[in-house]
Amino acid sequence: MSLIEGKTLNRLTRCLAVAAVVLLAACDRSGSGQATAPSLRVLVTESEQRDVPLSIDMVGSTLGTKDVPIRARVEGFLETMEFTEGTFVTEGDLLYTIDPQPFQAKLVEAQSMLAAAQTNLAKAEADLARIKPLAEIKAVSEQDLDAAVATEAATRASVRASEASVELAEIELSYTRIKAPISGLIGLTQAKPGEFVGRDPNPVVLNQVSDINPIRARFSISEREYLILARNYLAQHPAEDREKRGMRSDRPRNMILILADGSEHPEKGSVVATSQSVDQETGTYIMEASFPNPTGVILPGQFARVRAPYETLENVVVIPRKAVSELQGLFRVYVVDAAGLVSVREIQLGPKTGDDVVVETGLEAGETVIVEGSQKVRPGMTVEAVPEESALASQESADG
């Protein structure tokens, strides 16, 4: 073999060795030595079996048991304000005074007219007493007697009219001293001393007093919700019990008042007033519930949500509402078994309760359902199931 042929053979041998190494590496990548792709990570939770109380939430606003406007019933200049705004007043307390001088003068005038009428009546009675015996002996004519009788009757009527005028003047004078019609919380005044009140455009309603213990919440419910509450109450209270209590069949008990900050009022309430019919334009039914308010924390005009419990479902399967997906009117959930294998399950839903929903059929208690990441999975896939509680705890630790 020549030198050239030997070099050529060595190059060929090295090329074959490199090609073998590359081929083996490729086989390793395509064979059992290939790195396994990471599985999809999803958040899961277990379906629970528990008792579920059902209720209806209704939005409304609060108002006092009595909300009484304080009106200026006569015109005049406001002289004094005898209370502190935003405090409690007692029935009969003096609130405002209006300049009484015009009404005092009117009273004096009415009293003087009454005195004149009484004088005329005394004269008419005396004339009649003198003429009657004379008429009996025909000393005066029947016409004179009739005139005396008529004069006496007219003057007597004049006295009654004058007495009414005096009484009216006294009433108008009393209106210059405006007193609290009920005990309760009084608000901000609409007029200050020195202003002319009692005639538009000047203030007529000067203030408002509200009895806030108990407090009321007014709300409206749909016709469907009304039927649910009414039938539930009928089922729980026999007819003789309703008659004894004096309650109508559409008045549920143990209502809960939820305030604007989401907190629950500690005192339970009951419906005390309702409209007589369903509004045909809106399809709603108006109700008022009364709640004890001993601390006076709740004021008229606040936002309120009233919750009316009506039934408790026992030992039902419950899952988070976010675990449910809908497709063409069918509801389904993705279930993960112990090996991480995903399957899809069609379910029948029951009532909603907060963030959860009752599952009537299609799912058993204790099964693992996907609550986050279900849009990325398909039946038959294998996933890494992470309990939602653990993920939330880890996130809180990281944030902390």
PDB file of N, CA, C and O in Angstrom, residues 265-324:
ATOM      1  N   HIS A 265     -75.479  42.450  60.414  1.00  0.00           N
ATOM      2  CA  HIS A 265     -76.046  43.056  61.617  1.00  0.00           C
ATOM      3  C   HIS A 265     -76.325  41.938  62.626  1.00  0.00           C
ATOM      4  O   HIS A 265     -76.902  40.906  62.268  1.00  0.00           O
ATOM      5  N   PRO A 266     -75.912  42.103  63.883  1.00  0.00           N
ATOM      6  CA  PRO A 266     -76.044  40.987  64.840  1.00  0.00           C
ATOM      7  C   PRO A 266     -77.482  40.629  65.179  1.00  0.00           C
ATOM      8  O   PRO A 266     -77.743  39.525  65.663  1.00  0.00           O
ATOM      9  N   GLU A 267     -78.418  41.540  64.955  1.00  0.00           N
ATOM     10  CA  GLU A 267     -79.807  41.275  65.310  1.00  0.00           C
ATOM     11  C   GLU A 267     -80.578  40.740  64.099  1.00  0.00           C
ATOM     12  O   GLU A 267     -80.500  41.295  63.007  1.00  0.00           O
ATOM     13  N   LYS A 268     -81.313  39.659  64.297  1.00  0.00           N
ATOM     14  CA  LYS A 268     -82.162  39.110  63.243  1.00  0.00           C
ATOM     15  C   LYS A 268     -83.471  39.897  63.172  1.00  0.00           C
ATOM     16  O   LYS A 268     -83.894  40.509  64.146  1.00  0.00           O
ATOM     17  N   GLY A 269     -84.108  39.857  62.012  1.00  0.00           N
ATOM     18  CA  GLY A 269     -85.336  40.612  61.833  1.00  0.00           C
ATOM     19  C   GLY A 269     -86.428  39.788  61.197  1.00  0.00           C
ATOM     20  O   GLY A 269     -86.261  38.605  60.894  1.00  0.00           O
ATOM     21  N   SER A 270     -87.556  40.428  60.982  1.00  0.00           N
ATOM     22  CA  SER A 270     -88.692  39.774  60.347  1.00  0.00           C
ATOM     23  C   SER A 270     -89.449  40.788  59.509  1.00  0.00           C
ATOM     24  O   SER A 270     -89.361  41.997  59.740  1.00  0.00           O
ATOM     25  N   VAL A 271     -90.185  40.288  58.544  1.00  0.00           N
ATOM     26  CA  VAL A 271     -90.984  41.149  57.674  1.00  0.00           C
ATOM     27  C   VAL A 271     -92.184  41.674  58.458  1.00  0.00           C
ATOM     28  O   VAL A 271     -92.889  40.919  59.119  1.00  0.00           O
ATOM     29  N   VAL A 272     -92.398  42.991  58.396  1.00  0.00           N
ATOM     30  CA  VAL A 272     -93.503  43.610  59.135  1.00  0.00           C
ATOM     31  C   VAL A 272     -94.489  44.319  58.225  1.00  0.00           C
ATOM     32  O   VAL A 272     -95.580  44.682  58.667  1.00  0.00           O
ATOM     33  N   ALA A 273     -94.136  44.536  56.965  1.00  0.00           N
ATOM     34  CA  ALA A 273     -95.056  45.218  56.049  1.00  0.00           C
ATOM     35  C   ALA A 273     -94.763  44.779  54.624  1.00  0.00           C
ATOM     36  O   ALA A 273     -93.607  44.503  54.261  1.00  0.00           O
ATOM     37  N   THR A 274     -95.808  44.713  53.816  1.00  0.00           N
ATOM     38  CA  THR A 274     -95.669  44.341  52.410  1.00  0.00           C
ATOM     39  C   THR A 274     -96.661  45.144  51.586  1.00  0.00           C
ATOM     40  O   THR A 274     -97.649  45.665  52.109  1.00  0.00           O
ATOM     41  N   SER A 275     -96.382  45.232  50.303  1.00  0.00           N
ATOM     42  CA  SER A 275     -97.358  45.825  49.398  1.00  0.00           C
ATOM     43  C   SER A 275     -98.509  44.839  49.205  1.00  0.00           C
ATOM     44  O   SER A 275     -98.393  43.644  49.512  1.00  0.00           O
ATOM     45  N   GLN A 276     -99.633  45.343  48.688  1.00  0.00           N
ATOM     46  CA  GLN A 276    -100.810  44.491  48.562  1.00  0.00           C
ATOM     47  C   GLN A 276    -100.832  43.718  47.255  1.00  0.00           C
ATOM     48  O   GLN A 276    -101.675  42.836  47.063  1.00  0.00           O
ATOM     49  N   SER A 277     -99.900  44.033  46.342  1.00  0.00           N
ATOM     50  CA  SER A 277     -99.914  43.357  45.045  1.00  0.00           C
ATOM     51  C   SER A 277     -98.526  43.403  44.430  1.00  0.00           C
ATOM     52  O   SER A 277     -97.655  44.153  44.876  1.00  0.00           O
ATOM     53  N   VAL A 278     -98.342  42.595  43.401  1.00  0.00           N
ATOM     54  CA  VAL A 278     -97.108  42.604  42.612  1.00  0.00           C
ATOM     55  C   VAL A 278     -97.208  43.698  41.558  1.00  0.00           C
ATOM     56  O   VAL A 278     -98.238  43.824  40.884  1.00  0.00           O
ATOM     57  N   ASP A 279     -96.174  44.507  41.444  1.00  0.00           N
ATOM     58  CA  ASP A 279     -96.150  45.568  40.432  1.00  0.00           C
ATOM     59  C   ASP A 279     -96.089  44.922  39.049  1.00  0.00           C
ATOM     60  O   ASP A 279     -95.112  44.237  38.711  1.00  0.00           O
ATOM     61  N   GLN A 280     -97.103  45.150  38.235  1.00  0.00           N
ATOM     62  CA  GLN A 280     -97.160  44.498  36.928  1.00  0.00           C
ATOM     63  C   GLN A 280     -96.120  45.050  35.959  1.00  0.00           C
ATOM     64  O   GLN A 280     -95.705  44.350  35.033  1.00  0.00           O
ATOM     65  N   GLU A 281     -95.684  46.271  36.156  1.00  0.00           N
ATOM     66  CA  GLU A 281     -94.679  46.855  35.253  1.00  0.00           C
ATOM     67  C   GLU A 281     -93.291  46.287  35.510  1.00  0.00           C
ATOM     68  O   GLU A 281     -92.541  46.019  34.568  1.00  0.00           O
ATOM     69  N   THR A 282     -92.937  46.114  36.772  1.00  0.00           N
ATOM     70  CA  THR A 282     -91.593  45.635  37.113  1.00  0.00           C
ATOM     71  C   THR A 282     -91.574  44.171  37.518  1.00  0.00           C
ATOM     72  O   THR A 282     -90.505  43.560  37.567  1.00  0.00           O
ATOM     73  N   GLY A 283     -92.730  43.595  37.838  1.00  0.00           N
ATOM     74  CA  GLY A 283     -92.769  42.210  38.290  1.00  0.00           C
ATOM     75  C   GLY A 283     -92.155  42.007  39.655  1.00  0.00           C
ATOM     76  O   GLY A 283     -91.675  40.918  39.972  1.00  0.00           O
ATOM     77  N   THR A 284     -92.168  43.057  40.498  1.00  0.00           N
ATOM     78  CA  THR A 284     -91.546  42.977  41.818  1.00  0.00           C
ATOM     79  C   THR A 284     -92.579  43.179  42.911  1.00  0.00           C
ATOM     80  O   THR A 284     -93.657  43.736  42.699  1.00  0.00           O
ATOM     81  N   TYR A 285     -92.202  42.736  44.085  1.00  0.00           N
ATOM     82  CA  TYR A 285     -93.062  42.792  45.262  1.00  0.00           C
ATOM     83  C   TYR A 285     -92.272  43.482  46.369  1.00  0.00           C
ATOM     84  O   TYR A 285     -91.148  43.078  46.685  1.00  0.00           O
ATOM     85  N   ILE A 286     -92.824  44.539  46.953  1.00  0.00           N
ATOM     86  CA  ILE A 286     -92.095  45.347  47.936  1.00  0.00           C
ATOM     87  C   ILE A 286     -92.397  44.851  49.342  1.00  0.00           C
ATOM     88  O   ILE A 286     -93.543  44.585  49.691  1.00  0.00           O
ATOM     89  N   MET A 287     -91.344  44.729  50.140  1.00  0.00           N
ATOM     90  CA  MET A 287     -91.472  44.268  51.518  1.00  0.00           C
ATOM     91  C   MET A 287     -90.619  45.152  52.423  1.00  0.00           C
ATOM     92  O   MET A 287     -89.662  45.786  51.970  1.00  0.00           O
ATOM     93  N   GLU A 288     -90.985  45.184  53.705  1.00  0.00           N
ATOM     94  CA  GLU A 288     -90.191  45.874  54.715  1.00  0.00           C
ATOM     95  C   GLU A 288     -89.948  44.926  55.879  1.00  0.00           C
ATOM     96  O   GLU A 288     -90.881  44.271  56.354  1.00  0.00           O
ATOM     97  N   ALA A 289     -88.685  44.861  56.297  1.00  0.00           N
ATOM     98  CA  ALA A 289     -88.320  44.030  57.441  1.00  0.00           C
ATOM     99  C   ALA A 289     -87.822  44.927  58.563  1.00  0.00           C
ATOM    100  O   ALA A 289     -87.197  45.965  58.316  1.00  0.00           O
ATOM    101  N   SER A 290     -88.120  44.536  59.783  1.00  0.00           N
ATOM    102  CA  SER A 290     -87.737  45.322  60.954  1.00  0.00           C
ATOM    103  C   SER A 290     -86.636  44.594  61.723  1.00  0.00           C
ATOM    104  O   SER A 290     -86.724  43.383  61.947  1.00  0.00           O
ATOM    105  N   PHE A 291     -85.596  45.359  62.119  1.00  0.00           N
ATOM    106  CA  PHE A 291     -84.451  44.796  62.842  1.00  0.00           C
ATOM    107  C   PHE A 291     -84.190  45.638  64.085  1.00  0.00           C
ATOM    108  O   PHE A 291     -84.141  46.872  63.995  1.00  0.00           O
ATOM    109  N   PRO A 292     -84.002  45.006  65.243  1.00  0.00           N
ATOM    110  CA  PRO A 292     -83.595  45.777  66.431  1.00  0.00           C
ATOM    111  C   PRO A 292     -82.289  46.520  66.151  1.00  0.00           C
ATOM    112  O   PRO A 292     -81.385  45.987  65.513  1.00  0.00           O
ATOM    113  N   ASN A 293     -82.203  47.755  66.654  1.00  0.00           N
ATOM    114  CA  ASN A 293     -81.025  48.597  66.410  1.00  0.00           C
ATOM    115  C   ASN A 293     -80.659  49.321  67.705  1.00  0.00           C
ATOM    116  O   ASN A 293     -80.665  50.558  67.772  1.00  0.00           O
ATOM    117  N   PRO A 294     -80.363  48.559  68.772  1.00  0.00           N
ATOM    118  CA  PRO A 294     -80.163  49.185  70.090  1.00  0.00           C
ATOM    119  C   PRO A 294     -78.975  50.137  70.145  1.00  0.00           C
ATOM    120  O   PRO A 294     -78.989  51.087  70.924  1.00  0.00           O
ATOM    121  N   THR A 295     -77.948  49.893  69.355  1.00  0.00           N
ATOM    122  CA  THR A 295     -76.770  50.767  69.389  1.00  0.00           C
ATOM    123  C   THR A 295     -76.931  51.992  68.504  1.00  0.00           C
ATOM    124  O   THR A 295     -76.140  52.931  68.601  1.00  0.00           O
ATOM    125  N   GLY A 296     -77.925  52.005  67.633  1.00  0.00           N
ATOM    126  CA  GLY A 296     -78.127  53.144  66.745  1.00  0.00           C
ATOM    127  C   GLY A 296     -77.089  53.253  65.648  1.00  0.00           C
ATOM    128  O   GLY A 296     -76.949  54.316  65.028  1.00  0.00           O
ATOM    129  N   VAL A 297     -76.376  52.169  65.374  1.00  0.00           N
ATOM    130  CA  VAL A 297     -75.337  52.211  64.338  1.00  0.00           C
ATOM    131  C   VAL A 297     -75.949  52.371  62.945  1.00  0.00           C
ATOM    132  O   VAL A 297     -75.424  53.077  62.092  1.00  0.00           O
ATOM    133  N   ILE A 298     -77.065  51.712  62.713  1.00  0.00           N
ATOM    134  CA  ILE A 298     -77.699  51.768  61.396  1.00  0.00           C
ATOM    135  C   ILE A 298     -78.577  53.004  61.322  1.00  0.00           C
ATOM    136  O   ILE A 298     -79.400  53.259  62.207  1.00  0.00           O
ATOM    137  N   LEU A 299     -78.405  53.776  60.260  1.00  0.00           N
ATOM    138  CA  LEU A 299     -79.145  55.023  60.075  1.00  0.00           C
ATOM    139  C   LEU A 299     -80.059  54.905  58.865  1.00  0.00           C
ATOM    140  O   LEU A 299     -79.817  54.091  57.970  1.00  0.00           O
ATOM    141  N   PRO A 300     -81.096  55.709  58.808  1.00  0.00           N
ATOM    142  CA  PRO A 300     -81.952  55.708  57.613  1.00  0.00           C
ATOM    143  C   PRO A 300     -81.161  56.098  56.374  1.00  0.00           C
ATOM    144  O   PRO A 300     -80.251  56.937  56.429  1.00  0.00           O
ATOM    145  N   GLY A 301     -81.505  55.480  55.256  1.00  0.00           N
ATOM    146  CA  GLY A 301     -80.868  55.816  53.982  1.00  0.00           C
ATOM    147  C   GLY A 301     -79.650  54.994  53.643  1.00  0.00           C
ATOM    148  O   GLY A 301     -79.066  55.170  52.569  1.00  0.00           O
ATOM    149  N   GLN A 302     -79.231  54.073  54.510  1.00  0.00           N
ATOM    150  CA  GLN A 302     -78.062  53.252  54.208  1.00  0.00           C
ATOM    151  C   GLN A 302     -78.417  52.146  53.213  1.00  0.00           C
ATOM    152  O   GLN A 302     -79.554  51.674  53.158  1.00  0.00           O
ATOM    153  N   PHE A 303     -77.401  51.738  52.442  1.00  0.00           N
ATOM    154  CA  PHE A 303     -77.548  50.560  51.589  1.00  0.00           C
ATOM    155  C   PHE A 303     -77.696  49.335  52.487  1.00  0.00           C
ATOM    156  O   PHE A 303     -77.034  49.210  53.511  1.00  0.00           O
ATOM    157  N   ALA A 304     -78.549  48.428  52.075  1.00  0.00           N
ATOM    158  CA  ALA A 304     -78.737  47.213  52.859  1.00  0.00           C
ATOM    159  C   ALA A 304     -79.060  46.052  51.929  1.00  0.00           C
ATOM    160  O   ALA A 304     -79.734  46.221  50.922  1.00  0.00           O
ATOM    161  N   ARG A 305     -78.556  44.895  52.288  1.00  0.00           N
ATOM    162  CA  ARG A 305     -78.916  43.658  51.599  1.00  0.00           C
ATOM    163  C   ARG A 305     -79.566  42.745  52.627  1.00  0.00           C
ATOM    164  O   ARG A 305     -78.983  42.480  53.674  1.00  0.00           O
ATOM    165  N   VAL A 306     -80.754  42.308  52.325  1.00  0.00           N
ATOM    166  CA  VAL A 306     -81.503  41.470  53.251  1.00  0.00           C
ATOM    167  C   VAL A 306     -81.455  40.031  52.747  1.00  0.00           C
ATOM    168  O   VAL A 306     -81.762  39.762  51.578  1.00  0.00           O
ATOM    169  N   ARG A 307     -81.057  39.125  53.628  1.00  0.00           N
ATOM    170  CA  ARG A 307     -80.968  37.703  53.278  1.00  0.00           C
ATOM    171  C   ARG A 307     -82.082  36.943  54.002  1.00  0.00           C
ATOM    172  O   ARG A 307     -82.216  37.043  55.223  1.00  0.00           O
ATOM    173  N   ALA A 308     -82.849  36.202  53.220  1.00  0.00           N
ATOM    174  CA  ALA A 308     -83.973  35.446  53.769  1.00  0.00           C
ATOM    175  C   ALA A 308     -83.712  33.953  53.604  1.00  0.00           C
ATOM    176  O   ALA A 308     -83.880  33.414  52.511  1.00  0.00           O
ATOM    177  N   PRO A 309     -83.277  33.240  54.660  1.00  0.00           N
ATOM    178  CA  PRO A 309     -83.129  31.781  54.565  1.00  0.00           C
ATOM    179  C   PRO A 309     -84.495  31.125  54.416  1.00  0.00           C
ATOM    180  O   PRO A 309     -85.466  31.543  55.043  1.00  0.00           O
ATOM    181  N   TYR A 310     -84.575  30.101  53.573  1.00  0.00           N
ATOM    182  CA  TYR A 310     -85.872  29.453  53.395  1.00  0.00           C
ATOM    183  C   TYR A 310     -85.809  27.925  53.400  1.00  0.00           C
ATOM    184  O   TYR A 310     -86.831  27.269  53.517  1.00  0.00           O
ATOM    185  N   GLU A 311     -84.626  27.307  53.275  1.00  0.00           N
ATOM    186  CA  GLU A 311     -84.551  25.848  53.266  1.00  0.00           C
ATOM    187  C   GLU A 311     -83.107  25.426  53.481  1.00  0.00           C
ATOM    188  O   GLU A 311     -82.169  26.177  53.171  1.00  0.00           O
ATOM    189  N   THR A 312     -82.908  24.206  54.004  1.00  0.00           N
ATOM    190  CA  THR A 312     -81.571  23.629  54.146  1.00  0.00           C
ATOM    191  C   THR A 312     -81.534  22.280  53.439  1.00  0.00           C
ATOM    192  O   THR A 312     -82.322  21.378  53.764  1.00  0.00           O
ATOM    193  N   LEU A 313     -80.637  22.140  52.446  1.00  0.00           N
ATOM    194  CA  LEU A 313     -80.441  20.867  51.755  1.00  0.00           C
ATOM    195  C   LEU A 313     -79.442  20.038  52.561  1.00  0.00           C
ATOM    196  O   LEU A 313     -78.352  20.520  52.884  1.00  0.00           O
ATOM    197  N   GLU A 314     -79.776  18.800  52.855  1.00  0.00           N
ATOM    198  CA  GLU A 314     -78.947  17.962  53.713  1.00  0.00           C
ATOM    199  C   GLU A 314     -78.108  16.988  52.899  1.00  0.00           C
ATOM    200  O   GLU A 314     -78.597  16.350  51.964  1.00  0.00           O
ATOM    201  N   ASN A 315     -76.808  16.914  53.254  1.00  0.00           N
ATOM    202  CA  ASN A 315     -75.874  15.938  52.690  1.00  0.00           C
ATOM    203  C   ASN A 315     -75.854  15.972  51.161  1.00  0.00           C
ATOM    204  O   ASN A 315     -76.031  14.957  50.477  1.00  0.00           O
ATOM    205  N   VAL A 316     -75.611  17.143  50.613  1.00  0.00           N
ATOM    206  CA  VAL A 316     -75.537  17.286  49.158  1.00  0.00           C
ATOM    207  C   VAL A 316     -74.079  17.520  48.751  1.00  0.00           C
ATOM    208  O   VAL A 316     -73.249  17.947  49.550  1.00  0.00           O
ATOM    209  N   VAL A 317     -73.785  17.208  47.485  1.00  0.00           N
ATOM    210  CA  VAL A 317     -72.437  17.383  46.950  1.00  0.00           C
ATOM    211  C   VAL A 317     -72.274  18.822  46.480  1.00  0.00           C
ATOM    212  O   VAL A 317     -73.128  19.350  45.738  1.00  0.00           O
ATOM    213  N   VAL A 318     -71.164  19.444  46.885  1.00  0.00           N
ATOM    214  CA  VAL A 318     -70.925  20.849  46.584  1.00  0.00           C
ATOM    215  C   VAL A 318     -69.529  20.998  45.990  1.00  0.00           C
ATOM    216  O   VAL A 318     -68.569  20.389  46.472  1.00  0.00           O
ATOM    217  N   ILE A 319     -69.412  21.819  44.939  1.00  0.00           N
ATOM    218  CA  ILE A 319     -68.120  22.146  44.341  1.00  0.00           C
ATOM    219  C   ILE A 319     -68.077  23.652  44.079  1.00  0.00           C
ATOM    220  O   ILE A 319     -69.117  24.312  44.025  1.00  0.00           O
ATOM    221  N   PRO A 320     -66.868  24.211  43.882  1.00  0.00           N
ATOM    222  CA  PRO A 320     -66.780  25.630  43.527  1.00  0.00           C
ATOM    223  C   PRO A 320     -67.428  25.897  42.164  1.00  0.00           C
ATOM    224  O   PRO A 320     -67.323  25.077  41.239  1.00  0.00           O
ATOM    225  N   ARG A 321     -68.084  27.028  42.038  1.00  0.00           N
ATOM    226  CA  ARG A 321     -68.744  27.371  40.776  1.00  0.00           C
ATOM    227  C   ARG A 321     -67.731  27.517  39.637  1.00  0.00           C
ATOM    228  O   ARG A 321     -68.047  27.262  38.474  1.00  0.00           O
ATOM    229  N   LYS A 322     -66.493  27.912  39.969  1.00  0.00           N
ATOM    230  CA  LYS A 322     -65.491  28.120  38.924  1.00  0.00           C
ATOM    231  C   LYS A 322     -65.004  26.804  38.326  1.00  0.00           C
ATOM    232  O   LYS A 322     -64.318  26.798  37.297  1.00  0.00           O
ATOM    233  N   ALA A 323     -65.328  25.669  38.961  1.00  0.00           N
ATOM    234  CA  ALA A 323     -64.938  24.375  38.406  1.00  0.00           C
ATOM    235  C   ALA A 323     -65.857  23.925  37.289  1.00  0.00           C
ATOM    236  O   ALA A 323     -65.545  22.987  36.558  1.00  0.00           O
ATOM    237  N   VAL A 324     -66.990  24.604  37.127  1.00  0.00           N
ATOM    238  CA  VAL A 324     -68.009  24.173  36.170  1.00  0.00           C
ATOM    239  C   VAL A 324     -67.850  24.955  34.867  1.00  0.00           C
ATOM    240  O   VAL A 324     -67.678  26.172  34.867  1.00  0.00           O
TER     241      VAL A 324
END
